[in-house]
XYZ file of C-alpha atoms in Angstrom:
602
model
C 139.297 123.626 39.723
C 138.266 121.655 36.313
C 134.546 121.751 35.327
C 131.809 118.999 34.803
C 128.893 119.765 32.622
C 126.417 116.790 32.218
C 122.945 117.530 29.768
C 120.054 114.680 29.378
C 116.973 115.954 27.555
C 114.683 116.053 24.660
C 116.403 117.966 22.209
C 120.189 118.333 21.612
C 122.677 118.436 23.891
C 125.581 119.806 22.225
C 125.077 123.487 22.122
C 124.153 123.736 26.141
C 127.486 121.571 26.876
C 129.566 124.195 24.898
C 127.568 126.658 26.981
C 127.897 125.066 30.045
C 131.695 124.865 29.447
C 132.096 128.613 28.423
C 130.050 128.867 31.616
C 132.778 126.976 33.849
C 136.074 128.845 32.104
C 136.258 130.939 35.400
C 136.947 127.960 37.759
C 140.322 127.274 35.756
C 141.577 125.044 32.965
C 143.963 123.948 30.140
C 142.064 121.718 28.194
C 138.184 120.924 27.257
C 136.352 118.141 25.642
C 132.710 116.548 25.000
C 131.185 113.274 24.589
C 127.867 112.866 23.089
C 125.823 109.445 22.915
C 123.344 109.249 19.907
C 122.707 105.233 20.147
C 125.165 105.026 17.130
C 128.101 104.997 19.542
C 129.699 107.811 21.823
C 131.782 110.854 19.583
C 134.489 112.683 21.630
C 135.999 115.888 20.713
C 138.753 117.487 22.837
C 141.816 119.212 22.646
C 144.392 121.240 24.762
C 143.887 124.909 25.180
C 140.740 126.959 25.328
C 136.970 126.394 25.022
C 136.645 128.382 21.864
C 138.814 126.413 20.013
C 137.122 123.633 20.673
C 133.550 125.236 19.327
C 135.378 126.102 16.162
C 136.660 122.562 15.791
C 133.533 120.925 16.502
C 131.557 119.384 13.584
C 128.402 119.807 14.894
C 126.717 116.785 12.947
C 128.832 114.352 14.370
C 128.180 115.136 17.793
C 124.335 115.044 17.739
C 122.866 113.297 20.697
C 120.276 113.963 23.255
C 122.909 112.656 25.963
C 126.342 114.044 26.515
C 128.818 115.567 29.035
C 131.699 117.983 28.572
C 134.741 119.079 30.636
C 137.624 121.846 31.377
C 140.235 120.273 32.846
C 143.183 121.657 34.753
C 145.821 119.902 34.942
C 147.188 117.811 37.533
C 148.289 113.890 36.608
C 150.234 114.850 33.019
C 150.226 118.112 31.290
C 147.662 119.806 29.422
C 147.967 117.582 26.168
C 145.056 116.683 23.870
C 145.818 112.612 25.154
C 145.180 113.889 28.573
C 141.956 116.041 28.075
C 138.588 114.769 28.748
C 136.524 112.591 28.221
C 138.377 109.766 28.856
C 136.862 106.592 26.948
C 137.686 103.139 27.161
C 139.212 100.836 24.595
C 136.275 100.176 22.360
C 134.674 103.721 23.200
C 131.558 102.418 24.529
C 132.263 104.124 27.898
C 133.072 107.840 28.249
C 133.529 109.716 31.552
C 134.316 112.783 33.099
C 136.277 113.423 36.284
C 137.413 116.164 38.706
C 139.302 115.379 41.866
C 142.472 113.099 42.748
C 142.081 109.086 42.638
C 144.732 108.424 44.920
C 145.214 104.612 43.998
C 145.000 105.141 40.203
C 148.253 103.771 40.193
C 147.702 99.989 41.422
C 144.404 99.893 39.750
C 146.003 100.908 36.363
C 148.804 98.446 36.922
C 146.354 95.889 37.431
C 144.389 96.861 34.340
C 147.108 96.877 32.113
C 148.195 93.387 33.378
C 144.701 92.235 32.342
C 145.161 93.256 28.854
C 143.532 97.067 28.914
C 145.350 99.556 26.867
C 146.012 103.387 28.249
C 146.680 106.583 26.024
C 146.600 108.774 28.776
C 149.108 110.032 31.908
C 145.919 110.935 33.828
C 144.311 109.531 36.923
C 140.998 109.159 35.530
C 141.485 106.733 32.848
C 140.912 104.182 35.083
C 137.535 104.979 35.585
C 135.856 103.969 31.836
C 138.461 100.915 31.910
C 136.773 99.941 35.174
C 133.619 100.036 33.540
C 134.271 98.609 30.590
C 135.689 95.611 32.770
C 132.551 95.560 34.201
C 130.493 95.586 31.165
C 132.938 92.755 29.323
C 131.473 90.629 32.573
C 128.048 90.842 31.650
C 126.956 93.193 34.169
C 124.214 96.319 33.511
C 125.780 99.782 33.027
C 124.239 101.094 35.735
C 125.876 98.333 37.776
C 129.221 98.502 36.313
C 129.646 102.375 36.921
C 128.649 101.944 41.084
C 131.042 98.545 41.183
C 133.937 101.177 39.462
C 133.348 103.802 41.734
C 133.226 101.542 44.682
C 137.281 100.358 43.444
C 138.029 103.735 43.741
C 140.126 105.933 46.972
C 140.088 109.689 47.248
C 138.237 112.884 46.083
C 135.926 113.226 42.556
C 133.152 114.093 41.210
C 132.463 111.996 38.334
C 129.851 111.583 35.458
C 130.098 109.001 32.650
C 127.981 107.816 29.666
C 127.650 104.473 28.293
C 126.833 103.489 24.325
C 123.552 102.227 23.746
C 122.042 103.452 27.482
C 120.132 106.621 27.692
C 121.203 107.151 30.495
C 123.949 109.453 32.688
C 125.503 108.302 35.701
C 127.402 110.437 38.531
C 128.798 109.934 41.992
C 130.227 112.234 44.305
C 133.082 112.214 47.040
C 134.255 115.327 48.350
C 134.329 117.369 45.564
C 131.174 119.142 44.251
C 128.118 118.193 41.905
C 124.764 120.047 41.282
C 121.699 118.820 39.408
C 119.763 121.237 37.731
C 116.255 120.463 36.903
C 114.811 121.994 33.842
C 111.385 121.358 32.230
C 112.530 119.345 29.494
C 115.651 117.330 31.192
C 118.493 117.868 33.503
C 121.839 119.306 33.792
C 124.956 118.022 36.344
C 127.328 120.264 36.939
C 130.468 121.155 39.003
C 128.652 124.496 39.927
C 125.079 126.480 39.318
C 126.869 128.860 36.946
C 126.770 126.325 34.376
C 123.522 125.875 33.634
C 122.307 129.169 35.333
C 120.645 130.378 31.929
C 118.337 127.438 31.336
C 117.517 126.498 34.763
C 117.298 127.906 38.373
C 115.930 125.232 40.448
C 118.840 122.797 42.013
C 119.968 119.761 43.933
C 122.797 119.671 45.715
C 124.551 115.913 45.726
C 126.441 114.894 49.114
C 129.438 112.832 49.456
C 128.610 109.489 48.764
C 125.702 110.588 46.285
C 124.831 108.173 43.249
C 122.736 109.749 40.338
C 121.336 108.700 37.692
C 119.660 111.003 34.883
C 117.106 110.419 32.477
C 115.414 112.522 30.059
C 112.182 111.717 32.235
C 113.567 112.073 35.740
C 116.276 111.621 38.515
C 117.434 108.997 40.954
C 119.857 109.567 43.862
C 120.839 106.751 46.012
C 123.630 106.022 48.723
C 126.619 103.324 47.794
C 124.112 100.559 48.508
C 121.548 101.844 46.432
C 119.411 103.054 48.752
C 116.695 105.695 47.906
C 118.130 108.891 49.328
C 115.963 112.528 49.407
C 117.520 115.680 48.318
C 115.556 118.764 48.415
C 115.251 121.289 45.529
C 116.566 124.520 46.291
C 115.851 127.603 43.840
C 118.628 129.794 42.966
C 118.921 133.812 43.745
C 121.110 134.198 41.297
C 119.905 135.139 37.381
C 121.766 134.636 34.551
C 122.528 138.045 33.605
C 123.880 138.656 36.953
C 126.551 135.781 35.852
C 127.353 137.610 33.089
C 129.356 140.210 32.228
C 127.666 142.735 30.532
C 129.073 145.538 29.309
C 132.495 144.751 31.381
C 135.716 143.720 29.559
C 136.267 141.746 32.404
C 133.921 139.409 34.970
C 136.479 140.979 37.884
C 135.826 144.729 36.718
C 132.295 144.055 37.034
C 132.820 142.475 40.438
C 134.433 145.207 41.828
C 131.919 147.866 40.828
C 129.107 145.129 42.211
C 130.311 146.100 45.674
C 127.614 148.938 46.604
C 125.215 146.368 45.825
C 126.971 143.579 47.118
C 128.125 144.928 50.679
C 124.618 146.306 50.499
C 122.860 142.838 50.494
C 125.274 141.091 52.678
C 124.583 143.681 55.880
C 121.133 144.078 55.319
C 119.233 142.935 58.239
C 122.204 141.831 60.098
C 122.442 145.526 62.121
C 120.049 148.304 63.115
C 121.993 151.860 62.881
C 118.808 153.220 65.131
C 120.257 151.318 68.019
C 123.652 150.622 67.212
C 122.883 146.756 67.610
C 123.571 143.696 65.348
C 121.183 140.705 65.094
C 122.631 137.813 63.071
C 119.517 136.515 64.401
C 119.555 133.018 62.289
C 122.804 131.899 64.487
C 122.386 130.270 67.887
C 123.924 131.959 70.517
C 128.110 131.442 71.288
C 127.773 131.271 74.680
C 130.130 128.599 76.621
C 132.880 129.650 73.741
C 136.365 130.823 75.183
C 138.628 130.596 71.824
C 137.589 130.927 68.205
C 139.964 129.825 64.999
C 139.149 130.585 61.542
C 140.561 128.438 59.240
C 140.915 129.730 55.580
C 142.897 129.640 52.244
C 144.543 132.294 49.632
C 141.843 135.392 49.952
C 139.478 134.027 52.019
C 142.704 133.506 54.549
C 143.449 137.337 54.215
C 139.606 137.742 55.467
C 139.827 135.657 57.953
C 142.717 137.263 59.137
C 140.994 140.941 59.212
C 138.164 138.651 61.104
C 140.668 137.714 63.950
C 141.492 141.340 64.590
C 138.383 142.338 65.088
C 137.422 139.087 67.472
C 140.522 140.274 69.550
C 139.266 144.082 69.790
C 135.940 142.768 70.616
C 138.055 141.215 73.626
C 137.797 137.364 72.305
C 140.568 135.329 72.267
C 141.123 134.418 68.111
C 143.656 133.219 65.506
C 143.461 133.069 61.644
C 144.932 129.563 60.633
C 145.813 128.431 57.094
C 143.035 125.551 56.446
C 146.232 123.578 54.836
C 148.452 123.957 58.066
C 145.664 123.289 60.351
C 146.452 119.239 61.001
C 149.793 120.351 62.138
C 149.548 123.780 63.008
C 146.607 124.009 65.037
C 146.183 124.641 68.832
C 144.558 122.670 71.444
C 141.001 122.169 70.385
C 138.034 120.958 72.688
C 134.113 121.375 73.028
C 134.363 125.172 74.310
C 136.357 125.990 70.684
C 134.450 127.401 67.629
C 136.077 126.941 64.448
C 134.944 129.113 61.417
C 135.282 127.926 58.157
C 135.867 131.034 55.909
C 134.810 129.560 52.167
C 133.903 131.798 49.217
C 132.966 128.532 47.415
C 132.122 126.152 50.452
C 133.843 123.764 48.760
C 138.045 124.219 49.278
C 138.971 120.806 50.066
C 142.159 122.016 52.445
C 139.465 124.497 54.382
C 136.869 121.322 54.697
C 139.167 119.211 56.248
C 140.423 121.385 58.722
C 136.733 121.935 60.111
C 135.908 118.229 59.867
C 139.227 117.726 62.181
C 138.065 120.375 64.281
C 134.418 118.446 64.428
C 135.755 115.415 65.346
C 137.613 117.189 68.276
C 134.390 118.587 69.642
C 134.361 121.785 68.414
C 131.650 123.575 67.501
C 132.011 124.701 63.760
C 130.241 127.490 62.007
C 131.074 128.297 57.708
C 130.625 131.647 56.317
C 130.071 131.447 52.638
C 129.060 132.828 49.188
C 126.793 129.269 48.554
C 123.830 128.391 49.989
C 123.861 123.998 49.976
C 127.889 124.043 49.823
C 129.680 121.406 51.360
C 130.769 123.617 53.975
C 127.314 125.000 55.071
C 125.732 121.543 54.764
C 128.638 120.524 57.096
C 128.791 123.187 59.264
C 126.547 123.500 63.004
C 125.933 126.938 61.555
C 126.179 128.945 58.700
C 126.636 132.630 58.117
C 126.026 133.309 53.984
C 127.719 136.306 52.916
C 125.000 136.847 50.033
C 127.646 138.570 47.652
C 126.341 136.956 43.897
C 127.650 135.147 41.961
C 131.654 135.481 41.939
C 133.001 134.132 38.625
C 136.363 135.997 38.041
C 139.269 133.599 39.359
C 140.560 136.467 41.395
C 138.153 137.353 44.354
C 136.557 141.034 45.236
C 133.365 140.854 46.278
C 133.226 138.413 48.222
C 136.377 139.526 50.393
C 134.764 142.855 51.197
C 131.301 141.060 52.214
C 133.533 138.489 54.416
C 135.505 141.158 56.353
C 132.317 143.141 56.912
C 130.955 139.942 58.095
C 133.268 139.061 60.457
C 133.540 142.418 61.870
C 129.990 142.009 62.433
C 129.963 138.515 64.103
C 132.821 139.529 65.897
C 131.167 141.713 68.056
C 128.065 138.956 68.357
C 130.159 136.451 70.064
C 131.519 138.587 72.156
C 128.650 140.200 73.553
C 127.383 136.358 73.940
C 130.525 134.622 75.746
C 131.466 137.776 77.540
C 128.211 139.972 77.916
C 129.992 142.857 76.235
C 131.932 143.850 73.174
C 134.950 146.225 73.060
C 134.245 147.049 69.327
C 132.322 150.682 69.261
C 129.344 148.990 67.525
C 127.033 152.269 67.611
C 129.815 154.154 65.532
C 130.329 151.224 62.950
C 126.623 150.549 62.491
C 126.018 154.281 61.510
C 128.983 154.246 58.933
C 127.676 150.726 57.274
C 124.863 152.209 56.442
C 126.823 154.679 54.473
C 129.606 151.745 53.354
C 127.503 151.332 50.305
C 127.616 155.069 48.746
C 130.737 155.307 49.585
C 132.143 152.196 47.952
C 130.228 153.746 44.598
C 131.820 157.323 45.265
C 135.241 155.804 45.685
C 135.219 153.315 42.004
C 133.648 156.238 40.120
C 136.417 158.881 41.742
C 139.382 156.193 41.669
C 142.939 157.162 40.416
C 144.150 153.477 39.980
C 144.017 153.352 36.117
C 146.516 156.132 36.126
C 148.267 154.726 39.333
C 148.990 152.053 37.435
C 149.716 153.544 34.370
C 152.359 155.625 36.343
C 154.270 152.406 38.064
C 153.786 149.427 34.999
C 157.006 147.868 34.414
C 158.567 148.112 37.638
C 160.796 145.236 39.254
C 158.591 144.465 42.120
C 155.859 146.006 44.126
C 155.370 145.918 48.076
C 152.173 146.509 49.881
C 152.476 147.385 53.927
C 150.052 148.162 56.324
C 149.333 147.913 60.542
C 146.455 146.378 62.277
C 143.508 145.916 59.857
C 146.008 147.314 57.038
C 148.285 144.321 57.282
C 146.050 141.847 55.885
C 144.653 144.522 53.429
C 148.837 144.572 52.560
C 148.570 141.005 51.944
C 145.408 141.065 49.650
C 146.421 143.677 47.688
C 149.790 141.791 47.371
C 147.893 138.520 46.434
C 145.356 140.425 43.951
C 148.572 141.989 42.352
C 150.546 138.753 41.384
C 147.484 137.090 40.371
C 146.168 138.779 37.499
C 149.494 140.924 36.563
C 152.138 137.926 37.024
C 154.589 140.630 38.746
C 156.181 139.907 41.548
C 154.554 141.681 44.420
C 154.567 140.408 48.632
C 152.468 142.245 51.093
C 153.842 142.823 54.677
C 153.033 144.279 58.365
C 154.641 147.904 58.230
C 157.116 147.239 60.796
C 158.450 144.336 59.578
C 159.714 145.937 56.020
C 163.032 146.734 58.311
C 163.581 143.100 59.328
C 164.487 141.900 55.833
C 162.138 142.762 53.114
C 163.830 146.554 52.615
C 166.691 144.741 51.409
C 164.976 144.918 48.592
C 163.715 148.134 48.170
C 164.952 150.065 45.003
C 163.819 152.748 43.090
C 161.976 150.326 40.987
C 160.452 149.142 44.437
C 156.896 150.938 44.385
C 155.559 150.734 48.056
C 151.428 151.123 48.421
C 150.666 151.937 52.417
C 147.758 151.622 53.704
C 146.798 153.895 56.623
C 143.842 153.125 58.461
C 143.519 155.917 60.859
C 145.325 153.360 63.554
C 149.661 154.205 64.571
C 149.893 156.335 61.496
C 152.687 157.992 62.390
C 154.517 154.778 62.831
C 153.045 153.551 59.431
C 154.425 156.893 57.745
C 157.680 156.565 59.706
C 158.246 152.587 57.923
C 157.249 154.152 54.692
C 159.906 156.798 55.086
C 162.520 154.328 54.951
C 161.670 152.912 51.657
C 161.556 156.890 50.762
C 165.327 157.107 51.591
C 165.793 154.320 49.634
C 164.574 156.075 46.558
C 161.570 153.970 46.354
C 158.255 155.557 45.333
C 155.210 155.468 47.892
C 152.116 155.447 46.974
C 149.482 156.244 49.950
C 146.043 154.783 50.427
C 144.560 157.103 52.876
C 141.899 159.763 53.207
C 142.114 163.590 51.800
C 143.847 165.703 53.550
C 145.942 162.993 55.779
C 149.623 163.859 56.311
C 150.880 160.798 54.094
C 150.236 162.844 51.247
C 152.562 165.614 51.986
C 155.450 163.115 51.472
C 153.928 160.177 49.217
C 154.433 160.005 45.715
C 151.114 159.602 44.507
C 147.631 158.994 46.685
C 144.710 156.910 46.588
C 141.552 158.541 48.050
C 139.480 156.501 50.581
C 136.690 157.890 52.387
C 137.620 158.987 56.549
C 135.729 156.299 58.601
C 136.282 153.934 61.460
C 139.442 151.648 60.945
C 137.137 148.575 61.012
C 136.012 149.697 57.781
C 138.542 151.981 56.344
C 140.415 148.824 55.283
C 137.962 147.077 53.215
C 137.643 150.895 51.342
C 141.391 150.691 50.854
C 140.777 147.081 49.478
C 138.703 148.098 46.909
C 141.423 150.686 46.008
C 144.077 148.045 45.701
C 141.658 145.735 43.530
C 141.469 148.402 41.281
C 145.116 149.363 40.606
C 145.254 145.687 39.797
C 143.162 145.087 37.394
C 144.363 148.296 35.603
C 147.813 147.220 36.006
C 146.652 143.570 34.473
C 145.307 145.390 31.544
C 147.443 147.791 30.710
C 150.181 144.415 30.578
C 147.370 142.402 28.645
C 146.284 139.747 30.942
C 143.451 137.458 30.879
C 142.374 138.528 33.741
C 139.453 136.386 34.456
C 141.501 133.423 34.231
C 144.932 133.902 35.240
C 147.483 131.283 34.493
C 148.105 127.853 36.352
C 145.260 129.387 38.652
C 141.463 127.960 39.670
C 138.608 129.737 41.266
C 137.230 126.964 42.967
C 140.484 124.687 44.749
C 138.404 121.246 45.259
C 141.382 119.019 46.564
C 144.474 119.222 48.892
């Protein structure tokens, strides 16, 4: 949600800040600007709308500079105007600065600013923020001073980077939304995320809540709010830039879900031995003295989380999946004998962090499992489980939902066999077939009938996804991936419940995609059969040669395996028939409407 991109070096900045904002178009935006600070004064250029218009706008010799920062905005305090985009400047333009986040008491400090005589073009929160600076500066004090006395007025989440006239210098604080220094040979990068910068750099920091920067051309300071020295190690990224690219794919997501061999491939490697039928997860402490887990989790990463709990509950563990944003009011008694996992693609969804702080401050024990080694939620987190899937950059998720419900199917059975001494989940079976998961995720995307599935159905009035057991949240997924990239209307339910309401609505025009896992088929087939009467069209995701077909309209393959797994093939399937239905409607896929990758506050 919105992008920062921050560049301090010896040669130019403005062609690496228009790459670092083409970089960040995946995380979600309406607008985009830059500021650059030559020592004649600080030139901004923004606009509404998309990064490329900006480029073409640009006159590049007026935004020369060694210094500058850039940003996509999405929009939350006023629409997606040019007034509204950033950078926001002050009134004299000596002060530009960049901002993602919520200021919760913009309002009384803009009231008070405007009482003092400061003008505002903006609706947005983060005007405040150069005014506050500039007040600062008008006092006499040093930039560097002025920015931490600003930030210090300030209440709620952000990330924030500014740039002063006449100061070589770029300043940045963080609180509760992310920030990432990248350290190059010739100068330094901030960013929202490692993606932006990924082609010129690979070695990191990570800021923490509370984080001041400063960046030089020469060199990097990080202090606490009292400006105290703080230490931040360098981490080096696994990522390279090509794999944050998207090649020869039309689409980031297309790529993504044809990364998933490799991808499930790197994320159980190690983690289970199909000689033994055993799994290791040998970097987490044991669970023992645990008698209830809760995973907390948002939009896909909920749906995994959900597939998680079933497993926990076969493995004979008592488990719920909670929304992270329900949690202060939703969740159950919580003591020292709880674990709470925080299920995070990012690391960094504000609604999923807060929920596991609550939890922490409860006495639960808390463990994240996450695409980002350094994320808030791993650096947060007792332990951390990282579901080494690559770099995700298409808004809607793939990857990293297969490589989470693998996961958790995996460390399901681990805290069982530690808080009970056994699991229920037959582990010497499912070890066996991951070590096939991989081919047969390839076999399945090159053999897939989705383009012409969807091809078949465009244009319909709505589209419902059902399934039982692990198919239900593999329903809701494939619901979610559906109305995200496609903008139809399209709800995912449990099987049996399509008779308690939702077959009200079923119509010809209805499509119906049931999954069958290999679990109460027959009851599966029997809920389908009423949207049949109903004239709607079924389309079956289920294995050659399984019964469904003989009465379906139409048939996705997936491979005959263990229901643990046969879900997340069935997944895949689903991903698939959305994206083709997204094309075939012209979409922009990678960045769906109203819609970020990365959702950094509540």
């Amino acid at each position: 949600m919105c992008g920062i991109i921050g560049r301090v070096g010896r040669d130019e900045a403005i062609d690496s800040l228009l790459t670092g904002l083409e970089n960040l178009e995946y995380r979600g935006y309406d607008s985009a600007g830059i500021a650059v600070q030559n020592g004649a004064g600080i030139n901004v250029e923004k606009q509404s709308g998309k990064v490329s218009s900006l480029t073409d706008s640009i006159d590049r010799n007026d935004l020369a500079g060694r210094l500058g920062i850039g940003h996509t905005r999405w929009s939350t305090h006023g629409p997606p105007t040019d007034e509204n985009a950033h950078p926001h400047t002050d009134s004299t333009r000596d002060v530009a600065v960049v901002h993602n986040g919520i200021i919760e008491n913009y309002a009384e400090i803009r009231s008070r600013l405007q009482r003092a005589g400061y003008e505002f073009t903006s609706q947005t929160d983060t005007e405040v923020v150069p005014h506050l600076i500039q007040r600062n500066l008008d006092r006499g004090v040093e930039a560097e001073t002025a920015f931490r006395r600003a930030i210090d007025e300030l209440e709620g989440s952000y990330a924030i980077a500014a740039i002063c006239d006449g100061e070589d210098e770029l300043y940045a604080a963080r609180q509760g939304s992310p920030l990432v220094v990248g350290i190059e040979g010739d100068g330094y990068f901030l960013a929202s995320d490692v993606p932006a910068f990924l082609e010129y750099t690979d070695t990191v920091v990570y800021l923490e809540d509370g984080d001041f920067v400063t960046l030089r051309s020469n060199g990097v300071r990080i202090t606490d709010r009292d400006g105290n020295p703080v230490r931040r190690d360098r981490h080096t990224v696994d990522w390279d830039a090509e794999e944050a690219g998207k090649g020869e794919f039309d689409h980031y997501m297309l790529k993504e879900i044809t990364e998933q061999p490799t991808s499930l491939a790197q994320s159980i490697e190690g983690r289970y031995d199909p000689h033994t039928g055993s799994v290791t997860l040998d970097d987490l402490e044991t669970f023992e003295g645990i008698s209830r887990v809760l995973l907390v989790a948002c939009g896909t990463s909920y749906h995994a989380a959900q597939y998680g709990t079933i497993a926990l509950r076969r493995s004979g563990v008592a488990a719920d999946a909670i929304l992270a944003n329900e949690f202060s009011l939703a969740a159950p008694p919580i003591d020292e004998e709880t674990l709470v996992i925080a299920v995070t693609q990012s690391g960094e969804t504000a609604d999923t962090l807060t929920a596991v702080r609550q939890a922490a401050d409860r006495g639960a024990k808390t463990l994240s499992v996450t695409n980002v080694v350094g994320s808030s939620a791993a650096r947060e987190t007792d332990q951390q489980l990282f579901i080494r899937a690559g770099p995700e950059i298409g808004v809607a998720a793939t990857k990293t939902f297969s490589s989470q419900a693998v996961l958790l199917t995996l460390l399901s059975h681990r805290i069982a066999t530690d808080t009970t001494g056994s699991s229920s989940l037959p582990i010497g079976q499912l070890c066996v077939e991951l070590e096939q998961l991989p081919a047969l995720v390839e076999t399945l995307i090159e053999a897939s009938d989705a383009r012409s599935i969807a091809r078949r159905y465009r244009d319909q009035e709505s589209y419902f996804f059902i399934g039982r057991g692990f198919g239900y949240p593999v329903a809701s997924e494939g619901a979610l991936k559906f109305k995200e990239i496609t903008y139809e209307h399209a709800e995912g339910f449990a099987s049996g419940e399509l008779k308690h309401g939702p077959l009200a609505l079923v119509t010809p025009e209805t499509p119906v995609f049931t999954v069958f896992t290999g679990e109460e088929d027959e009851t599966t087939l029997a809920n389908a059969a009423e949207a049949t009467t109903r004239g709607a069209p079924v389309i079956a995701i289920c294995p050659d040669g399984h019964d469904a077909i003989q009465t379906a309209d139409a048939h996705l393959a997936i491979p005959d395996v263990n229901p643990l797994l046969s879900g997340i093939l069935a997944t895949i399937q689903l991903q698939l028939v959305s994206y083709h239905a997204a094309a075939l409607l012209d979409r922009e896929i990678d960045k769906p409407r109203n819609l970020a990758k990365s959702v950094t506050v509540e």
